[in-house]
Each structure stands twice: as C-alpha cells, then as structure tokens.
Amino acid sequence: LILTQPFAQGDWVTLEDLQVDGWVERIGVYHTLVQQPDKRPVYVPNSKLLVSKIRNNSRMTNRRILLTLPLRTADIPKIPQIAQEIQEMINEHEDIDPKQHRLARFRDIEVSSAQIWISCFGLESLEAIGLRKSTEVQQSILERASAIVYKHGAQFASRFGKDESRKPSPEMARNAQRALPPAEESFPSRPVVASDHEDQLRSREEALRQREKGVKERERLPPPPPPPPGGE
C-alpha cells in the first residue's frame, strides 16, 4: 500500500469485493480504518486490500449525473420535443461540464412507460464531486426537466404501472354493459348472513357430542370373555 498508494487519508473509496464504502481515516500497519456514511467504522486488514478491487472515488475528475424520466405511453408523440428541450437545458446549465458529453434521448418503451434518458457530468472540481454539490445539481436538472414535461401537457408514468390513458372510453363501457346478460337471467348468489354461520357451528358441535357419546358407551361395555382353553 505504501508503494502503490491506491488511496490516501481522507479519500472516498469503495471496496467492492468487501462491500465497504466510505472515507479513509487512518492507514495503519495491519489495518486501514474506513468510516462509512452511517458513521460505522470498518477496520479492513491490509492483506485484504492487497488483493481487493479498490475504487478511489476522490480521484474522479467529474461526477456523472444519470437520470431516467418515465412518461406515460400516451405522451409518446410529445416526447421528441420534450427530449429536445431537455437537451437544450442541459447544454446551457451552468453546473454541467461542457467538455463532457451532455445527452437527453428518447431511449426506451416499456409496458406502461416511455423513458427519456439523461446523462451528463458536473464541473471538474473537488466541490462538484462532493455529495452536497452533486445532489444540488441533480435536483436542479430534475426540476427543470419536470417543468418542461408539464409545459407540454405530459405526465410521468405511475410507479404502479397504471396508465390513465388506457381507461375505456364511455362508448366502450356502454358496449360492454350491453353485452352482459339481463338481470333476470343472472344467478345472484345468496348473501352469507350471520345465522348461516351459527347453524354451521351448531351442526359441528352436535356431531362432536354424538362422537363423544359413542366413545363413552363403548368404554362402558364389559370386556369380551377370554377364549376357552385349548383354543376351542
């Protein structure tokens, strides 16, 4: 570790093989102390670090912002214009690095949503790759993209997969109603009332009492006589 120096004190590292993510607080002779975001320290043996994959997040030049906006399938005709305006928005965003790619694309169609994919990078600075600034930039992009979506009368798809545009029209509902059999031809089921349940319980209790009565009667019977000598 001293020779290769994959990280230094204060670096934000991810040890994928060991499922550890946090900031290096101390590098000792036998262990390295990593402080996780929930403030739980992890003491990683240096022998494990020599054979583990180490991702040093503090040495990234830019922090990527990757978003997916799910819209209703009914809004597919509006999506090309929405994606174009989102593209213009991120091109002009003051906290997005113009030297890196800036993309907004109509990328996928699923069962209940059509997706706009956004990929760009924050500015090249220590502050921009930090959690506070990077989440501020991501929130800003989400707010501006949402405003563009609503400006065109589109809506985000429901997380439960329900698309309001797929509700049957009034004409379809009337046709379905006409296809149903008349009320007199249907077979309405008799509602279950409390008395039915009570009758069932009483029948079960009566059956149990009869069974117990039969057992007691068999117990009162005298035992059968022993067989005669000689087996005759």
mmCIF file of C-alpha atoms in Angstrom:
data_model
loop_
_atom_site.group_PDB
_atom_site.id
_atom_site.type_symbol
_atom_site.label_atom_id
_atom_site.label_comp_id
_atom_site.label_asym_id
_atom_site.label_seq_id
_atom_site.Cartn_x
_atom_site.Cartn_y
_atom_site.Cartn_z
ATOM 1 C CA LEU A 1 0.000 0.000 0.000
ATOM 2 C CA ILE A 2 2.861 2.377 0.753
ATOM 3 C CA LEU A 3 4.467 1.760 -2.626
ATOM 4 C CA THR A 4 1.373 1.714 -4.843
ATOM 5 C CA GLN A 5 -0.657 4.291 -2.865
ATOM 6 C CA PRO A 6 -4.108 3.432 -4.282
ATOM 7 C CA PHE A 7 -5.600 5.857 -1.752
ATOM 8 C CA ALA A 8 -4.599 8.404 0.848
ATOM 9 C CA GLN A 9 -6.042 9.514 4.148
ATOM 10 C CA GLY A 10 -9.307 11.352 3.556
ATOM 11 C CA ASP A 11 -10.076 9.662 0.216
ATOM 12 C CA TRP A 12 -13.533 8.294 -0.524
ATOM 13 C CA VAL A 13 -13.067 4.647 -1.523
ATOM 14 C CA THR A 14 -15.272 1.723 -2.484
ATOM 15 C CA LEU A 15 -14.027 -1.815 -1.824
ATOM 16 C CA GLU A 16 -16.391 -3.815 -3.999
ATOM 17 C CA ASP A 17 -15.120 -7.266 -3.004
ATOM 18 C CA LEU A 18 -15.502 -6.430 0.699
ATOM 19 C CA GLN A 19 -18.745 -4.411 0.338
ATOM 20 C CA VAL A 20 -17.201 -1.402 2.068
ATOM 21 C CA ASP A 21 -17.791 2.209 1.058
ATOM 22 C CA GLY A 22 -16.551 5.262 2.958
ATOM 23 C CA TRP A 23 -13.693 7.613 3.745
ATOM 24 C CA VAL A 24 -10.205 6.532 4.748
ATOM 25 C CA GLU A 25 -9.499 7.883 8.232
ATOM 26 C CA ARG A 26 -6.317 6.064 9.139
ATOM 27 C CA ILE A 27 -3.842 3.744 7.432
ATOM 28 C CA GLY A 28 -2.149 1.533 9.993
ATOM 29 C CA VAL A 29 0.477 -1.172 9.854
ATOM 30 C CA TYR A 30 -2.049 -4.011 9.948
ATOM 31 C CA HIS A 31 -5.445 -2.357 9.352
ATOM 32 C CA THR A 32 -6.961 0.562 7.427
ATOM 33 C CA LEU A 33 -9.848 2.399 9.089
ATOM 34 C CA VAL A 34 -12.725 3.287 6.709
ATOM 35 C CA GLN A 35 -15.534 5.461 8.037
ATOM 36 C CA GLN A 36 -18.851 4.589 6.341
ATOM 37 C CA PRO A 37 -21.622 7.157 5.612
ATOM 38 C CA ASP A 38 -23.634 5.854 8.587
ATOM 39 C CA LYS A 39 -20.624 6.604 10.837
ATOM 40 C CA ARG A 40 -19.839 2.940 11.464
ATOM 41 C CA PRO A 41 -16.062 2.368 11.250
ATOM 42 C CA VAL A 42 -14.735 -0.640 9.368
ATOM 43 C CA TYR A 43 -11.239 -1.956 10.077
ATOM 44 C CA VAL A 44 -10.032 -3.590 6.872
ATOM 45 C CA PRO A 45 -6.954 -5.853 7.080
ATOM 46 C CA ASN A 46 -4.250 -4.555 4.780
ATOM 47 C CA SER A 47 -3.722 -8.079 3.500
ATOM 48 C CA LYS A 48 -7.283 -7.945 2.103
ATOM 49 C CA LEU A 49 -6.602 -4.617 0.403
ATOM 50 C CA LEU A 50 -3.667 -6.067 -1.489
ATOM 51 C CA VAL A 51 -5.935 -8.488 -3.365
ATOM 52 C CA SER A 52 -9.188 -6.463 -3.480
ATOM 53 C CA LYS A 53 -10.523 -4.165 -6.159
ATOM 54 C CA ILE A 54 -10.266 -0.587 -4.867
ATOM 55 C CA ARG A 55 -12.250 2.235 -6.444
ATOM 56 C CA ASN A 56 -10.944 5.648 -5.389
ATOM 57 C CA ASN A 57 -13.907 7.963 -5.904
ATOM 58 C CA SER A 58 -11.974 11.015 -4.721
ATOM 59 C CA ARG A 59 -9.740 10.822 -7.792
ATOM 60 C CA MET A 60 -12.555 11.084 -10.321
ATOM 61 C CA THR A 61 -12.338 14.219 -12.436
ATOM 62 C CA ASN A 62 -16.117 14.679 -12.794
ATOM 63 C CA ARG A 63 -19.185 13.198 -11.159
ATOM 64 C CA ARG A 64 -21.695 11.727 -13.558
ATOM 65 C CA ILE A 65 -25.403 12.526 -13.410
ATOM 66 C CA LEU A 66 -27.537 9.716 -14.838
ATOM 67 C CA LEU A 67 -31.328 10.020 -14.801
ATOM 68 C CA THR A 68 -34.320 8.256 -16.342
ATOM 69 C CA LEU A 69 -37.665 10.040 -16.699
ATOM 70 C CA PRO A 70 -40.606 7.614 -17.198
ATOM 71 C CA LEU A 71 -43.505 9.241 -19.056
ATOM 72 C CA ARG A 72 -46.892 7.803 -19.985
ATOM 73 C CA THR A 73 -47.092 5.876 -23.231
ATOM 74 C CA ALA A 74 -49.944 8.213 -24.220
ATOM 75 C CA ASP A 75 -47.389 11.050 -24.313
ATOM 76 C CA ILE A 76 -45.082 9.372 -26.855
ATOM 77 C CA PRO A 77 -45.981 11.894 -29.620
ATOM 78 C CA LYS A 78 -44.792 14.707 -27.317
ATOM 79 C CA ILE A 79 -41.558 13.047 -26.202
ATOM 80 C CA PRO A 80 -39.273 14.048 -29.134
ATOM 81 C CA GLN A 81 -39.941 17.754 -28.489
ATOM 82 C CA ILE A 82 -39.603 17.262 -24.715
ATOM 83 C CA ALA A 83 -36.265 15.476 -25.145
ATOM 84 C CA GLN A 84 -35.016 18.230 -27.451
ATOM 85 C CA GLU A 85 -35.833 20.950 -24.930
ATOM 86 C CA ILE A 86 -34.221 18.959 -22.089
ATOM 87 C CA GLN A 87 -31.131 18.648 -24.287
ATOM 88 C CA GLU A 88 -31.037 22.429 -24.734
ATOM 89 C CA MET A 89 -31.499 22.876 -20.996
ATOM 90 C CA ILE A 90 -28.513 20.735 -20.002
ATOM 91 C CA ASN A 91 -26.415 22.324 -22.767
ATOM 92 C CA GLU A 92 -26.959 25.712 -21.118
ATOM 93 C CA HIS A 93 -26.838 24.548 -17.486
ATOM 94 C CA GLU A 94 -24.245 26.495 -15.528
ATOM 95 C CA ASP A 95 -23.158 23.493 -13.403
ATOM 96 C CA ILE A 96 -22.698 20.977 -16.243
ATOM 97 C CA ASP A 97 -19.242 20.471 -17.751
ATOM 98 C CA PRO A 98 -19.342 21.442 -21.463
ATOM 99 C CA LYS A 99 -16.218 19.374 -22.166
ATOM 100 C CA GLN A 100 -18.034 16.118 -21.344
ATOM 101 C CA HIS A 101 -20.979 14.570 -23.142
ATOM 102 C CA ARG A 102 -24.424 16.058 -22.467
ATOM 103 C CA LEU A 103 -27.215 13.818 -23.708
ATOM 104 C CA ALA A 104 -31.006 13.669 -23.459
ATOM 105 C CA ARG A 105 -32.590 10.918 -25.552
ATOM 106 C CA PHE A 106 -35.890 9.100 -26.026
ATOM 107 C CA ARG A 107 -34.357 5.748 -25.183
ATOM 108 C CA ASP A 108 -36.870 3.028 -24.325
ATOM 109 C CA ILE A 109 -40.529 1.986 -24.275
ATOM 110 C CA GLU A 110 -41.802 -0.366 -21.600
ATOM 111 C CA VAL A 111 -45.228 -1.799 -20.889
ATOM 112 C CA SER A 112 -46.523 1.237 -19.016
ATOM 113 C CA SER A 113 -43.943 3.966 -19.665
ATOM 114 C CA ALA A 114 -41.752 5.615 -22.273
ATOM 115 C CA GLN A 115 -38.370 6.711 -20.964
ATOM 116 C CA ILE A 116 -36.202 9.761 -21.512
ATOM 117 C CA TRP A 117 -32.571 9.091 -20.644
ATOM 118 C CA ILE A 118 -30.311 11.911 -19.379
ATOM 119 C CA SER A 119 -26.537 11.633 -18.983
ATOM 120 C CA CYS A 120 -24.093 14.443 -18.225
ATOM 121 C CA PHE A 121 -21.256 15.407 -15.853
ATOM 122 C CA GLY A 122 -20.798 18.058 -13.204
ATOM 123 C CA LEU A 123 -17.947 20.509 -13.292
ATOM 124 C CA GLU A 124 -14.370 19.413 -12.747
ATOM 125 C CA SER A 125 -13.692 20.409 -9.165
ATOM 126 C CA LEU A 126 -13.439 18.903 -5.689
ATOM 127 C CA GLU A 127 -16.604 20.699 -4.657
ATOM 128 C CA ALA A 128 -18.584 19.407 -7.655
ATOM 129 C CA ILE A 129 -17.784 15.756 -6.960
ATOM 130 C CA GLY A 130 -18.844 16.114 -3.327
ATOM 131 C CA LEU A 131 -22.211 14.849 -2.166
ATOM 132 C CA ARG A 132 -23.717 18.253 -1.367
ATOM 133 C CA LYS A 133 -22.972 19.945 -4.675
ATOM 134 C CA SER A 134 -23.647 16.898 -6.861
ATOM 135 C CA THR A 135 -27.106 16.376 -5.341
ATOM 136 C CA GLU A 136 -27.879 20.079 -5.777
ATOM 137 C CA VAL A 137 -27.044 19.852 -9.482
ATOM 138 C CA GLN A 138 -29.101 16.681 -9.889
ATOM 139 C CA GLN A 139 -32.081 18.310 -8.178
ATOM 140 C CA SER A 140 -31.768 21.345 -10.438
ATOM 141 C CA ILE A 141 -31.847 19.164 -13.557
ATOM 142 C CA LEU A 142 -34.872 17.232 -12.269
ATOM 143 C CA GLU A 143 -36.771 20.447 -11.504
ATOM 144 C CA ARG A 144 -36.078 21.986 -14.905
ATOM 145 C CA ALA A 145 -36.808 18.747 -16.783
ATOM 146 C CA SER A 146 -40.100 18.311 -14.899
ATOM 147 C CA ALA A 147 -41.123 21.856 -15.812
ATOM 148 C CA ILE A 148 -40.510 21.040 -19.482
ATOM 149 C CA VAL A 149 -42.582 17.856 -19.229
ATOM 150 C CA TYR A 150 -45.539 19.647 -17.654
ATOM 151 C CA LYS A 151 -45.274 22.557 -20.078
ATOM 152 C CA HIS A 152 -46.137 20.156 -22.909
ATOM 153 C CA GLY A 153 -49.086 18.662 -21.013
ATOM 154 C CA ALA A 154 -47.324 15.344 -20.452
ATOM 155 C CA GLN A 155 -47.270 13.388 -17.211
ATOM 156 C CA PHE A 156 -44.950 10.959 -15.506
ATOM 157 C CA ALA A 157 -45.933 7.302 -15.553
ATOM 158 C CA SER A 158 -47.328 5.822 -12.353
ATOM 159 C CA ARG A 159 -44.957 3.678 -10.336
ATOM 160 C CA PHE A 160 -47.746 1.073 -10.155
ATOM 161 C CA GLY A 161 -47.864 0.727 -13.920
ATOM 162 C CA LYS A 162 -51.309 2.303 -14.336
ATOM 163 C CA ASP A 163 -51.815 4.433 -17.417
ATOM 164 C CA GLU A 164 -54.824 6.729 -17.197
ATOM 165 C CA SER A 165 -54.905 6.942 -20.991
ATOM 166 C CA ARG A 166 -55.842 3.257 -21.127
ATOM 167 C CA LYS A 167 -59.166 3.703 -19.356
ATOM 168 C CA PRO A 168 -62.096 2.533 -21.512
ATOM 169 C CA SER A 169 -63.985 5.244 -23.309
ATOM 170 C CA PRO A 170 -67.679 5.848 -22.479
ATOM 171 C CA GLU A 171 -68.662 4.136 -25.735
ATOM 172 C CA MET A 172 -66.604 1.050 -24.839
ATOM 173 C CA ALA A 173 -68.214 0.975 -21.392
ATOM 174 C CA ARG A 174 -71.734 1.123 -22.925
ATOM 175 C CA ASN A 175 -70.913 -1.687 -25.357
ATOM 176 C CA ALA A 176 -69.601 -3.846 -22.520
ATOM 177 C CA GLN A 177 -72.751 -3.175 -20.499
ATOM 178 C CA ARG A 178 -74.965 -4.205 -23.428
ATOM 179 C CA ALA A 179 -73.010 -7.455 -23.765
ATOM 180 C CA LEU A 180 -73.925 -8.503 -20.213
ATOM 181 C CA PRO A 181 -76.939 -10.857 -19.783
ATOM 182 C CA PRO A 182 -80.206 -9.371 -18.467
ATOM 183 C CA ALA A 183 -80.622 -9.197 -14.743
ATOM 184 C CA GLU A 184 -83.322 -11.899 -14.696
ATOM 185 C CA GLU A 185 -81.010 -14.354 -16.495
ATOM 186 C CA SER A 186 -78.225 -13.990 -14.000
ATOM 187 C CA PHE A 187 -77.850 -16.164 -10.965
ATOM 188 C CA PRO A 188 -77.408 -13.934 -7.956
ATOM 189 C CA SER A 189 -75.682 -15.590 -5.088
ATOM 190 C CA ARG A 190 -77.441 -15.608 -1.728
ATOM 191 C CA PRO A 191 -75.505 -13.435 0.698
ATOM 192 C CA VAL A 192 -73.979 -15.230 3.633
ATOM 193 C CA VAL A 193 -75.586 -13.974 6.844
ATOM 194 C CA ALA A 194 -74.616 -14.472 10.429
ATOM 195 C CA SER A 195 -77.351 -17.099 11.024
ATOM 196 C CA ASP A 196 -75.798 -19.409 8.418
ATOM 197 C CA HIS A 197 -72.501 -19.329 10.254
ATOM 198 C CA GLU A 198 -74.211 -20.046 13.558
ATOM 199 C CA ASP A 199 -76.059 -23.032 12.054
ATOM 200 C CA GLN A 200 -72.773 -24.465 10.829
ATOM 201 C CA LEU A 201 -71.217 -24.122 14.276
ATOM 202 C CA ARG A 202 -74.201 -25.806 15.937
ATOM 203 C CA SER A 203 -74.032 -28.705 13.466
ATOM 204 C CA ARG A 204 -70.343 -29.228 14.218
ATOM 205 C CA GLU A 205 -70.958 -29.125 17.975
ATOM 206 C CA GLU A 206 -73.766 -31.688 17.657
ATOM 207 C CA ALA A 207 -71.515 -34.017 15.636
ATOM 208 C CA LEU A 208 -68.786 -33.762 18.287
ATOM 209 C CA ARG A 209 -71.272 -34.530 21.072
ATOM 210 C CA GLN A 210 -72.523 -37.627 19.237
ATOM 211 C CA ARG A 211 -68.955 -38.813 18.720
ATOM 212 C CA GLU A 212 -68.095 -38.347 22.417
ATOM 213 C CA LYS A 213 -71.298 -40.165 23.423
ATOM 214 C CA GLY A 214 -70.359 -43.149 21.254
ATOM 215 C CA VAL A 215 -66.871 -43.347 22.762
ATOM 216 C CA LYS A 216 -68.250 -43.322 26.323
ATOM 217 C CA GLU A 217 -70.784 -46.047 25.514
ATOM 218 C CA ARG A 218 -68.032 -48.267 24.110
ATOM 219 C CA GLU A 219 -65.983 -47.720 27.282
ATOM 220 C CA ARG A 220 -68.917 -48.904 29.494
ATOM 221 C CA LEU A 221 -69.319 -52.211 27.644
ATOM 222 C CA PRO A 222 -67.878 -55.266 29.562
ATOM 223 C CA PRO A 223 -64.711 -56.726 28.130
ATOM 224 C CA PRO A 224 -65.127 -59.802 25.940
ATOM 225 C CA PRO A 225 -64.760 -63.197 27.742
ATOM 226 C CA PRO A 226 -61.385 -64.899 27.474
ATOM 227 C CA PRO A 227 -61.096 -67.705 24.893
ATOM 228 C CA PRO A 228 -61.694 -71.251 26.190
ATOM 229 C CA PRO A 229 -58.683 -73.467 26.976
ATOM 230 C CA GLY A 230 -57.280 -75.311 24.030
ATOM 231 C CA GLY A 231 -58.311 -72.583 21.622
ATOM 232 C CA GLU A 232 -61.839 -74.092 21.135
#
